Tab-separated table of N, CA and C in Angstrom:
chain	number	residue	atom	x	y	z
A	1	PRO	N	47.249	-172.637	118.006
A	1	PRO	CA	46.343	-171.677	117.410
A	1	PRO	C	44.920	-171.844	117.955
A	2	VAL	N	44.180	-170.785	117.910
A	2	VAL	CA	42.779	-170.786	118.316
A	2	VAL	C	41.930	-170.533	117.074
A	3	ILE	N	40.913	-171.351	116.895
A	3	ILE	CA	39.984	-171.175	115.787
A	3	ILE	C	38.642	-170.791	116.387
A	4	ILE	N	38.146	-169.641	116.010
A	4	ILE	CA	36.870	-169.166	116.529
A	4	ILE	C	35.788	-169.455	115.499
A	5	THR	N	34.744	-170.153	115.956
A	5	THR	CA	33.594	-170.450	115.109
A	5	THR	C	32.417	-169.599	115.557
A	6	LEU	N	31.812	-168.923	114.617
A	6	LEU	CA	30.607	-168.153	114.871
A	6	LEU	C	29.401	-169.034	114.560
A	7	ALA	N	28.591	-169.273	115.569
A	7	ALA	CA	27.297	-169.939	115.385
A	7	ALA	C	26.266	-168.859	115.659
A	8	ASN	N	25.891	-168.128	114.622
A	8	ASN	CA	25.182	-166.868	114.838
A	8	ASN	C	23.668	-166.956	114.919
A	9	ASN	N	23.093	-168.134	114.735
A	9	ASN	CA	21.637	-168.127	114.851
A	9	ASN	C	21.032	-169.409	115.394
A	10	GLY	N	21.347	-170.551	114.904
A	10	GLY	CA	20.689	-171.763	115.372
A	10	GLY	C	19.190	-171.659	115.178
A	11	GLU	N	18.464	-172.237	116.073
A	11	GLU	CA	17.001	-172.201	115.988
A	11	GLU	C	16.425	-171.160	116.949
A	12	THR	N	17.236	-170.220	117.386
A	12	THR	CA	16.779	-169.162	118.288
A	12	THR	C	15.807	-168.245	117.550
A	13	SER	N	14.683	-167.975	118.160
A	13	SER	CA	13.658	-167.135	117.536
A	13	SER	C	13.938	-165.654	117.771
A	14	LYS	N	13.349	-164.833	116.931
A	14	LYS	CA	13.435	-163.372	117.117
A	14	LYS	C	12.729	-162.963	118.408
A	15	LYS	N	11.718	-163.714	118.808
A	15	LYS	CA	11.021	-163.411	120.058
A	15	LYS	C	11.972	-163.567	121.250
A	16	ARG	N	12.774	-164.611	121.201
A	16	ARG	CA	13.731	-164.848	122.295
A	16	ARG	C	14.892	-163.866	122.252
A	17	ASN	N	15.373	-163.567	121.041
A	17	ASN	CA	16.484	-162.622	120.880
A	17	ASN	C	16.230	-161.827	119.598
A	18	PRO	N	15.782	-160.585	119.711
A	18	PRO	CA	15.439	-159.811	118.510
A	18	PRO	C	16.632	-159.521	117.599
A	19	HIS	N	17.839	-159.769	118.079
A	19	HIS	CA	19.036	-159.473	117.287
A	19	HIS	C	19.553	-160.677	116.496
A	20	VAL	N	18.970	-161.846	116.705
A	20	VAL	CA	19.464	-163.029	116.020
A	20	VAL	C	19.170	-162.915	114.516
A	21	PRO	N	20.187	-163.169	113.675
A	21	PRO	CA	19.972	-163.043	112.231
A	21	PRO	C	19.309	-164.292	111.638
A	22	HIS	N	18.239	-164.091	110.877
A	22	HIS	CA	17.569	-165.204	110.197
A	22	HIS	C	17.482	-164.993	108.695
A	23	LYS	N	17.254	-163.773	108.263
A	23	LYS	CA	17.173	-163.496	106.832
A	23	LYS	C	18.584	-163.554	106.244
A	24	PRO	N	18.709	-163.971	104.988
A	24	PRO	CA	20.036	-164.072	104.381
A	24	PRO	C	20.876	-162.803	104.520
A	25	GLU	N	20.247	-161.630	104.316
A	25	GLU	CA	21.026	-160.386	104.420
A	25	GLU	C	21.472	-160.122	105.861
A	26	GLU	N	20.690	-160.550	106.845
A	26	GLU	CA	21.069	-160.395	108.253
A	26	GLU	C	22.225	-161.336	108.596
A	27	ILE	N	22.127	-162.577	108.127
A	27	ILE	CA	23.195	-163.553	108.366
A	27	ILE	C	24.494	-163.054	107.748
A	28	ALA	N	24.424	-162.558	106.517
A	28	ALA	CA	25.616	-162.078	105.820
A	28	ALA	C	26.243	-160.894	106.546
A	29	ALA	N	25.443	-159.908	106.918
A	29	ALA	CA	25.984	-158.721	107.587
A	29	ALA	C	26.637	-159.091	108.915
A	30	ASP	N	25.982	-159.944	109.679
A	30	ASP	CA	26.518	-160.371	110.967
A	30	ASP	C	27.830	-161.136	110.775
A	31	ALA	N	27.843	-162.053	109.827
A	31	ALA	CA	29.036	-162.866	109.587
A	31	ALA	C	30.211	-162.025	109.100
A	32	VAL	N	29.968	-161.126	108.166
A	32	VAL	CA	31.059	-160.288	107.648
A	32	VAL	C	31.675	-159.466	108.780
A	33	ALA	N	30.833	-158.901	109.640
A	33	ALA	CA	31.352	-158.138	110.783
A	33	ALA	C	32.175	-159.028	111.700
A	34	CYS	N	31.712	-160.235	111.938
A	34	CYS	CA	32.431	-161.143	112.839
A	34	CYS	C	33.719	-161.668	112.210
A	35	PHE	N	33.707	-161.933	110.903
A	35	PHE	CA	34.959	-162.316	110.234
A	35	PHE	C	35.979	-161.184	110.373
A	36	GLY	N	35.513	-159.954	110.269
A	36	GLY	CA	36.397	-158.805	110.436
A	36	GLY	C	36.976	-158.711	111.836
A	37	ALA	N	36.275	-159.284	112.813
A	37	ALA	CA	36.732	-159.257	114.202
A	37	ALA	C	37.570	-160.485	114.571
A	38	GLY	N	37.786	-161.392	113.615
A	38	GLY	CA	38.665	-162.516	113.886
A	38	GLY	C	38.061	-163.903	113.807
A	39	VAL	N	36.785	-164.008	113.523
A	39	VAL	CA	36.167	-165.313	113.359
A	39	VAL	C	36.779	-166.011	112.150
A	40	ALA	N	36.947	-167.334	112.242
A	40	ALA	CA	37.496	-168.102	111.129
A	40	ALA	C	36.445	-168.954	110.428
A	41	VAL	N	35.391	-169.366	111.167
A	41	VAL	CA	34.395	-170.290	110.644
A	41	VAL	C	32.998	-169.759	110.952
A	42	LEU	N	32.110	-169.869	109.976
A	42	LEU	CA	30.692	-169.575	110.198
A	42	LEU	C	29.928	-170.880	110.148
A	43	HIS	N	29.250	-171.213	111.248
A	43	HIS	CA	28.294	-172.325	111.277
A	43	HIS	C	26.932	-171.677	111.437
A	44	ASN	N	26.112	-171.779	110.398
A	44	ASN	CA	24.812	-171.112	110.491
A	44	ASN	C	23.671	-172.009	110.059
A	45	HIS	N	22.498	-171.625	110.510
A	45	HIS	CA	21.243	-172.192	110.034
A	45	HIS	C	20.704	-171.184	109.020
A	46	MET	N	19.775	-171.626	108.183
A	46	MET	CA	19.315	-170.717	107.142
A	46	MET	C	17.830	-170.396	107.212
A	47	GLY	N	17.208	-170.713	108.345
A	47	GLY	CA	15.834	-170.283	108.538
A	47	GLY	C	14.779	-171.356	108.412
A	48	ASP	N	15.122	-172.506	107.824
A	48	ASP	CA	14.161	-173.589	107.713
A	48	ASP	C	14.908	-174.906	107.879
A	49	ILE	N	14.939	-175.414	109.092
A	49	ILE	CA	15.700	-176.618	109.431
A	49	ILE	C	15.183	-177.857	108.703
A	50	ASN	N	13.961	-177.779	108.171
A	50	ASN	CA	13.360	-178.927	107.490
A	50	ASN	C	13.553	-178.905	105.973
A	51	LEU	N	14.140	-177.853	105.444
A	51	LEU	CA	14.373	-177.748	104.009
A	51	LEU	C	15.584	-178.610	103.650
A	52	THR	N	15.492	-179.389	102.572
A	52	THR	CA	16.584	-180.275	102.180
A	52	THR	C	16.889	-180.112	100.695
A	53	GLY	N	17.892	-180.840	100.228
A	53	GLY	CA	18.248	-180.864	98.813
A	53	GLY	C	18.709	-179.518	98.278
A	54	PRO	N	18.597	-179.339	96.974
A	54	PRO	CA	19.040	-178.089	96.357
A	54	PRO	C	18.364	-176.852	96.934
A	55	ALA	N	17.118	-176.966	97.372
A	55	ALA	CA	16.425	-175.803	97.942
A	55	ALA	C	17.127	-175.313	99.205
A	56	ALA	N	17.621	-176.241	100.033
A	56	ALA	CA	18.359	-175.846	101.240
A	56	ALA	C	19.672	-175.165	100.850
A	57	ALA	N	20.383	-175.750	99.881
A	57	ALA	CA	21.651	-175.159	99.440
A	57	ALA	C	21.438	-173.767	98.859
A	58	GLU	N	20.365	-173.582	98.105
A	58	GLU	CA	20.069	-172.264	97.530
A	58	GLU	C	19.814	-171.234	98.620
A	59	ARG	N	19.150	-171.655	99.678
A	59	ARG	CA	18.877	-170.730	100.789
A	59	ARG	C	20.183	-170.335	101.484
A	60	TYR	N	21.081	-171.310	101.696
A	60	TYR	CA	22.394	-170.980	102.269
A	60	TYR	C	23.138	-170.015	101.346
A	61	ALA	N	23.098	-170.284	100.046
A	61	ALA	CA	23.832	-169.479	99.077
A	61	ALA	C	23.419	-168.009	99.114
A	62	LEU	N	22.161	-167.723	99.422
A	62	LEU	CA	21.708	-166.328	99.494
A	62	LEU	C	22.499	-165.536	100.531
A	63	ALA	N	22.814	-166.155	101.652
A	63	ALA	CA	23.618	-165.478	102.679
A	63	ALA	C	25.103	-165.583	102.373
A	64	TRP	N	25.516	-166.704	101.827
A	64	TRP	CA	26.952	-166.930	101.632
A	64	TRP	C	27.560	-166.124	100.494
A	65	ALA	N	26.813	-165.819	99.459
A	65	ALA	CA	27.385	-165.086	98.315
A	65	ALA	C	27.999	-163.753	98.758
A	66	PRO	N	27.283	-162.912	99.516
A	66	PRO	CA	27.923	-161.667	99.945
A	66	PRO	C	29.053	-161.891	100.942
A	67	ILE	N	28.986	-162.962	101.711
A	67	ILE	CA	30.085	-163.276	102.638
A	67	ILE	C	31.331	-163.625	101.836
A	68	ARG	N	31.179	-164.491	100.843
A	68	ARG	CA	32.326	-164.917	100.028
A	68	ARG	C	32.922	-163.753	99.249
A	69	GLU	N	32.068	-162.820	98.864
A	69	GLU	CA	32.572	-161.636	98.159
A	69	GLU	C	33.417	-160.770	99.097
A	70	ALA	N	32.958	-160.592	100.329
A	70	ALA	CA	33.668	-159.746	101.293
A	70	ALA	C	34.839	-160.458	101.954
A	71	VAL	N	34.711	-161.770	102.145
A	71	VAL	CA	35.727	-162.558	102.853
A	71	VAL	C	35.972	-163.838	102.048
A	72	PRO	N	36.773	-163.768	100.985
A	72	PRO	CA	36.928	-164.913	100.082
A	72	PRO	C	37.432	-166.198	100.754
A	73	ASP	N	38.197	-166.069	101.833
A	73	ASP	CA	38.720	-167.264	102.494
A	73	ASP	C	37.855	-167.722	103.671
A	74	ALA	N	36.647	-167.209	103.784
A	74	ALA	CA	35.737	-167.604	104.864
A	74	ALA	C	35.481	-169.106	104.811
A	75	ILE	N	35.490	-169.727	105.970
A	75	ILE	CA	35.161	-171.145	106.073
A	75	ILE	C	33.688	-171.223	106.468
A	76	LEU	N	32.882	-171.755	105.562
A	76	LEU	CA	31.431	-171.799	105.746
A	76	LEU	C	30.981	-173.227	106.044
A	77	CYS	N	30.101	-173.344	107.023
A	77	CYS	CA	29.636	-174.656	107.474
A	77	CYS	C	28.141	-174.623	107.741
A	78	PRO	N	27.350	-175.282	106.904
A	78	PRO	CA	25.909	-175.337	107.166
A	78	PRO	C	25.617	-176.325	108.290
A	79	THR	N	24.472	-176.166	108.910
A	79	THR	CA	24.048	-177.140	109.912
A	79	THR	C	23.472	-178.361	109.218
A	80	THR	N	23.331	-179.452	109.947
A	80	THR	CA	22.666	-180.635	109.406
A	80	THR	C	21.170	-180.378	109.418
A	81	GLN	N	20.523	-180.575	108.285
A	81	GLN	CA	19.085	-180.363	108.191
A	81	GLN	C	18.326	-181.517	108.860
A	82	GLN	N	17.078	-181.285	109.185
A	82	GLN	CA	16.245	-182.312	109.811
A	82	GLN	C	15.417	-183.020	108.752
A	83	ALA	N	15.444	-184.333	108.792
A	83	ALA	CA	14.662	-185.156	107.870
A	83	ALA	C	14.598	-186.569	108.451
A	84	PRO	N	13.696	-187.388	107.944
A	84	PRO	CA	13.515	-188.726	108.513
A	84	PRO	C	14.717	-189.661	108.361
A	85	ASP	N	15.529	-189.475	107.327
A	85	ASP	CA	16.669	-190.379	107.155
A	85	ASP	C	17.934	-189.592	106.826
A	86	LEU	N	19.062	-190.244	107.025
A	86	LEU	CA	20.363	-189.586	106.891
A	86	LEU	C	20.602	-189.039	105.490
A	87	ASP	N	20.290	-189.821	104.472
A	87	ASP	CA	20.527	-189.354	103.103
A	87	ASP	C	19.782	-188.055	102.827
A	88	GLU	N	18.550	-187.965	103.303
A	88	GLU	CA	17.788	-186.732	103.091
A	88	GLU	C	18.336	-185.586	103.933
A	89	ARG	N	18.820	-185.882	105.136
A	89	ARG	CA	19.417	-184.844	105.987
A	89	ARG	C	20.629	-184.204	105.327
A	90	LEU	N	21.386	-185.026	104.602
A	90	LEU	CA	22.662	-184.555	104.054
A	90	LEU	C	22.634	-184.317	102.549
A	91	ASN	N	21.495	-184.503	101.884
A	91	ASN	CA	21.468	-184.421	100.423
A	91	ASN	C	21.685	-183.015	99.874
A	92	PHE	N	21.735	-182.026	100.715
A	92	PHE	CA	21.986	-180.655	100.266
A	92	PHE	C	23.477	-180.333	100.247
A	93	LEU	N	24.319	-181.205	100.808
A	93	LEU	CA	25.728	-180.861	100.981
A	93	LEU	C	26.489	-180.716	99.664
A	94	GLY	N	26.193	-181.550	98.664
A	94	GLY	CA	26.865	-181.397	97.365
A	94	GLY	C	26.606	-180.023	96.768
A	95	PRO	N	25.323	-179.626	96.636
A	95	PRO	CA	25.046	-178.280	96.144
A	95	PRO	C	25.566	-177.182	97.084
A	96	ALA	N	25.567	-177.433	98.393
A	96	ALA	CA	26.079	-176.425	99.334
A	96	ALA	C	27.588	-176.232	99.153
A	97	LYS	N	28.286	-177.319	98.819
A	97	LYS	CA	29.726	-177.185	98.557
A	97	LYS	C	29.955	-176.261	97.361
A	98	LYS	N	29.137	-176.400	96.326
A	98	LYS	CA	29.255	-175.520	95.163
A	98	LYS	C	28.972	-174.071	95.535
A	99	ALA	N	28.146	-173.867	96.570
A	99	ALA	CA	27.812	-172.513	97.035
A	99	ALA	C	28.846	-171.962	98.015
A	100	GLY	N	29.838	-172.782	98.402
A	100	GLY	CA	30.900	-172.285	99.261
A	100	GLY	C	31.158	-173.050	100.537
A	101	ALA	N	30.368	-174.075	100.847
A	101	ALA	CA	30.609	-174.845	102.068
A	101	ALA	C	31.975	-175.513	102.000
A	102	ARG	N	32.712	-175.422	103.088
A	102	ARG	CA	34.000	-176.105	103.193
A	102	ARG	C	33.995	-177.144	104.306
A	103	LEU	N	33.013	-177.043	105.186
A	103	LEU	CA	32.826	-177.998	106.269
A	103	LEU	C	31.378	-178.464	106.265
A	104	ALA	N	31.141	-179.590	106.921
A	104	ALA	CA	29.776	-180.060	107.173
A	104	ALA	C	29.701	-180.436	108.646
A	105	SER	N	28.596	-180.108	109.275
A	105	SER	CA	28.480	-180.351	110.714
A	105	SER	C	27.706	-181.627	111.000
A	106	ILE	N	28.105	-182.257	112.076
A	106	ILE	CA	27.390	-183.425	112.574
A	106	ILE	C	27.613	-183.499	114.082
A	107	ASP	N	26.578	-183.910	114.788
A	107	ASP	CA	26.670	-184.162	116.223
A	107	ASP	C	26.739	-185.680	116.367
A	108	PRO	N	27.918	-186.232	116.645
A	108	PRO	CA	28.095	-187.689	116.587
A	108	PRO	C	27.575	-188.421	117.819
A	109	GLY	N	26.274	-188.353	118.051
A	109	GLY	CA	25.669	-189.048	119.180
A	109	GLY	C	24.188	-188.743	119.276
A	110	VAL	N	23.615	-189.046	120.410
A	110	VAL	CA	22.191	-188.833	120.652
A	110	VAL	C	22.038	-187.772	121.726
A	111	GLU	N	21.150	-186.811	121.472
A	111	GLU	CA	20.976	-185.687	122.399
A	111	GLU	C	19.530	-185.211	122.355
A	112	ASN	N	18.968	-184.951	123.530
A	112	ASN	CA	17.640	-184.342	123.619
A	112	ASN	C	17.785	-182.834	123.673
A	113	PHE	N	16.834	-182.125	123.094
A	113	PHE	CA	16.840	-180.666	123.166
A	113	PHE	C	15.415	-180.155	123.062
A	114	ALA	N	15.214	-178.916	123.505
A	114	ALA	CA	13.873	-178.325	123.491
A	114	ALA	C	13.994	-176.815	123.535
A	115	THR	N	12.915	-176.153	123.160
A	115	THR	CA	12.856	-174.711	123.379
A	115	THR	C	12.722	-174.489	124.886
A	116	SER	N	12.943	-173.275	125.315
A	116	SER	CA	12.832	-172.952	126.737
A	116	SER	C	11.382	-172.686	127.096
A	117	GLY	N	10.937	-173.308	128.164
A	117	GLY	CA	9.593	-173.093	128.664
A	117	GLY	C	9.624	-172.238	129.915
A	118	GLU	N	8.525	-172.219	130.591
A	118	GLU	CA	8.436	-171.432	131.818
A	118	GLU	C	9.304	-172.039	132.902
A	119	ASN	N	9.873	-171.168	133.724
A	119	ASN	CA	10.680	-171.573	134.872
A	119	ASN	C	11.851	-172.474	134.495
A	120	GLY	N	12.355	-172.340	133.274
A	120	GLY	CA	13.509	-173.117	132.842
A	120	GLY	C	13.196	-174.546	132.430
A	121	LEU	N	11.942	-174.919	132.431
A	121	LEU	CA	11.560	-176.268	132.013
A	121	LEU	C	11.535	-176.359	130.490
A	122	PRO	N	11.600	-177.585	129.945
A	122	PRO	CA	11.517	-177.716	128.489
A	122	PRO	C	10.205	-177.135	127.963
A	123	GLY	N	10.298	-176.470	126.807
A	123	GLY	CA	9.131	-175.854	126.193
A	123	GLY	C	8.367	-176.830	125.316
A	124	ALA	N	7.466	-176.278	124.534
A	124	ALA	CA	6.564	-177.096	123.716
A	124	ALA	C	7.288	-177.803	122.577
A	125	TRP	N	8.304	-177.160	121.992
A	125	TRP	CA	9.021	-177.783	120.880
A	125	TRP	C	10.164	-178.608	121.446
A	126	ARG	N	10.163	-179.896	121.148
A	126	ARG	CA	11.172	-180.811	121.670
A	126	ARG	C	11.684	-181.687	120.538
A	127	GLY	N	12.927	-182.077	120.642
A	127	GLY	CA	13.490	-182.917	119.600
A	127	GLY	C	14.636	-183.748	120.130
A	128	CYS	N	15.194	-184.532	119.234
A	128	CYS	CA	16.309	-185.400	119.593
A	128	CYS	C	17.182	-185.570	118.358
A	129	THR	N	18.487	-185.340	118.517
A	129	THR	CA	19.397	-185.717	117.443
A	129	THR	C	19.649	-187.200	117.641
A	130	ASP	N	19.393	-187.966	116.633
A	130	ASP	CA	19.479	-189.416	116.781
A	130	ASP	C	20.511	-190.007	115.839
A	131	PHE	N	21.754	-189.599	116.039
A	131	PHE	CA	22.847	-190.120	115.234
A	131	PHE	C	23.453	-191.323	115.935
A	132	SER	N	22.942	-192.512	115.606
A	132	SER	CA	23.512	-193.743	116.154
A	132	SER	C	24.942	-193.895	115.621
A	133	ILE	N	25.669	-194.832	116.179
A	133	ILE	CA	27.042	-195.064	115.721
A	133	ILE	C	27.051	-195.399	114.228
A	134	ASP	N	26.120	-196.241	113.784
A	134	ASP	CA	26.060	-196.587	112.356
A	134	ASP	C	25.804	-195.361	111.487
A	135	LEU	N	24.884	-194.495	111.927
A	135	LEU	CA	24.595	-193.273	111.156
A	135	LEU	C	25.786	-192.327	111.163
A	136	VAL	N	26.466	-192.213	112.297
A	136	VAL	CA	27.647	-191.342	112.372
A	136	VAL	C	28.701	-191.822	111.388
A	137	GLU	N	28.957	-193.119	111.364
A	137	GLU	CA	29.963	-193.650	110.442
A	137	GLU	C	29.561	-193.422	108.985
A	138	ARG	N	28.279	-193.615	108.667
A	138	ARG	CA	27.814	-193.334	107.299
A	138	ARG	C	27.959	-191.863	106.960
A	139	ALA	N	27.609	-190.981	107.913
A	139	ALA	CA	27.721	-189.533	107.679
A	139	ALA	C	29.167	-189.147	107.437
A	140	PHE	N	30.084	-189.693	108.234
A	140	PHE	CA	31.507	-189.410	108.009
A	140	PHE	C	31.897	-189.765	106.579
A	141	GLY	N	31.428	-190.922	106.100
A	141	GLY	CA	31.748	-191.349	104.736
A	141	GLY	C	31.163	-190.421	103.690
A	142	ILE	N	29.901	-190.046	103.851
A	142	ILE	CA	29.246	-189.138	102.893
A	142	ILE	C	29.983	-187.810	102.827
A	143	ILE	N	30.287	-187.252	103.992
A	143	ILE	CA	30.953	-185.949	104.063
A	143	ILE	C	32.353	-186.036	103.477
A	144	SER	N	33.077	-187.093	103.815
A	144	SER	CA	34.428	-187.287	103.284
A	144	SER	C	34.411	-187.443	101.767
A	145	ASN	N	33.465	-188.222	101.242
A	145	ASN	CA	33.377	-188.431	99.794
A	145	ASN	C	33.071	-187.141	99.041
A	146	LEU	N	32.428	-186.195	99.715
A	146	LEU	CA	32.159	-184.896	99.092
A	146	LEU	C	33.363	-183.961	99.168
A	147	GLY	N	34.395	-184.363	99.904
A	147	GLY	CA	35.583	-183.519	100.036
A	147	GLY	C	35.400	-182.378	101.018
A	148	LEU	N	34.449	-182.526	101.948
A	148	LEU	CA	34.227	-181.502	102.970
A	148	LEU	C	34.909	-181.909	104.265
A	149	GLY	N	35.337	-180.918	105.026
A	149	GLY	CA	35.860	-181.191	106.355
A	149	GLY	C	34.717	-181.387	107.333
A	150	LEU	N	35.037	-181.931	108.492
A	150	LEU	CA	34.034	-182.174	109.529
A	150	LEU	C	34.050	-181.076	110.577
A	151	SER	N	32.881	-180.650	110.965
A	151	SER	CA	32.699	-179.781	112.124
A	151	SER	C	31.841	-180.574	113.091
A	152	LEU	N	32.403	-180.924	114.230
A	152	LEU	CA	31.746	-181.846	115.143
A	152	LEU	C	31.224	-181.131	116.379
A	153	GLY	N	29.986	-181.410	116.732
A	153	GLY	CA	29.413	-180.915	117.978
A	153	GLY	C	29.622	-181.974	119.043
A	154	ILE	N	30.550	-181.746	119.944
A	154	ILE	CA	30.871	-182.710	121.000
A	154	ILE	C	30.218	-182.225	122.289
A	155	TYR	N	29.129	-182.877	122.695
A	155	TYR	CA	28.359	-182.422	123.854
A	155	TYR	C	28.547	-183.283	125.085
A	156	GLU	N	29.146	-184.443	124.930
A	156	GLU	CA	29.396	-185.301	126.078
A	156	GLU	C	30.507	-186.287	125.713
A	157	PRO	N	31.137	-186.936	126.707
A	157	PRO	CA	32.321	-187.768	126.438
A	157	PRO	C	32.103	-188.887	125.427
A	158	GLY	N	30.914	-189.466	125.374
A	158	GLY	CA	30.665	-190.539	124.410
A	158	GLY	C	30.811	-190.074	122.976
A	159	PHE	N	30.404	-188.853	122.700
A	159	PHE	CA	30.573	-188.292	121.355
A	159	PHE	C	32.064	-188.272	121.003
A	160	LEU	N	32.879	-187.804	121.952
A	160	LEU	CA	34.313	-187.653	121.711
A	160	LEU	C	35.005	-189.005	121.571
A	161	ARG	N	34.616	-189.992	122.374
A	161	ARG	CA	35.247	-191.318	122.292
A	161	ARG	C	35.103	-191.899	120.887
A	162	LEU	N	33.926	-191.801	120.307
A	162	LEU	CA	33.695	-192.329	118.962
A	162	LEU	C	34.578	-191.608	117.943
A	163	VAL	N	34.634	-190.305	118.012
A	163	VAL	CA	35.434	-189.526	117.065
A	163	VAL	C	36.917	-189.855	117.212
A	164	LEU	N	37.405	-189.929	118.448
A	164	LEU	CA	38.820	-190.241	118.660
A	164	LEU	C	39.164	-191.644	118.163
A	165	ALA	N	38.291	-192.609	118.389
A	165	ALA	CA	38.540	-193.972	117.910
A	165	ALA	C	38.629	-193.993	116.393
A	166	ARG	N	37.728	-193.310	115.721
A	166	ARG	CA	37.748	-193.263	114.262
A	166	ARG	C	38.955	-192.484	113.753
A	167	SER	N	39.354	-191.468	114.487
A	167	SER	CA	40.524	-190.681	114.105
A	167	SER	C	41.790	-191.540	114.155
A	168	GLU	N	41.909	-192.357	115.197
A	168	GLU	CA	43.077	-193.230	115.309
A	168	GLU	C	43.142	-194.220	114.153
A	169	GLU	N	42.003	-194.621	113.621
A	169	GLU	CA	41.949	-195.522	112.478
A	169	GLU	C	42.054	-194.775	111.146
A	170	ARG	N	42.185	-193.462	111.233
A	170	ARG	CA	42.228	-192.598	110.053
A	170	ARG	C	40.932	-192.691	109.248
A	171	ARG	N	39.797	-192.843	109.947
A	171	ARG	CA	38.489	-192.942	109.299
A	171	ARG	C	37.692	-191.666	109.479
A	172	VAL	N	38.310	-190.641	110.040
A	172	VAL	CA	37.651	-189.336	110.198
A	172	VAL	C	38.508	-188.321	109.502
């Protein structure tokens, strides 16, 4: 079987792509149309990557409520929020599960990223996902204890090696 995941917005700005959905009603309309076309999973951002806790879950819920009404079996997956520590990054997942999340996303490794600058060079906004092995293992535990499935961003072989090793131990 093939499972199609819609990642309909990320941190892409309207300036870069005027069609990218950021408002809850835009995210919902885009997702419902894509579910109708065969998408099985929605992985979305909700407009403020730095928002955490119940406030982040409430923002997701604004887009997810109309999606769940139109597509009751939709698999919804919020992105990992940005915060100084893992607990704060993931503290919205319990309330997000109540709002309809069935998966939680994590990128199990370290990765640099940036906005696009001139001539294809990195732009002014730069960041790094810093999920060390210890943090990845803790995140797996937090997500598992909440009863959510994992949605993994595998960007290079090291990410996959860690996940496969944990899978063989039945720890993922």
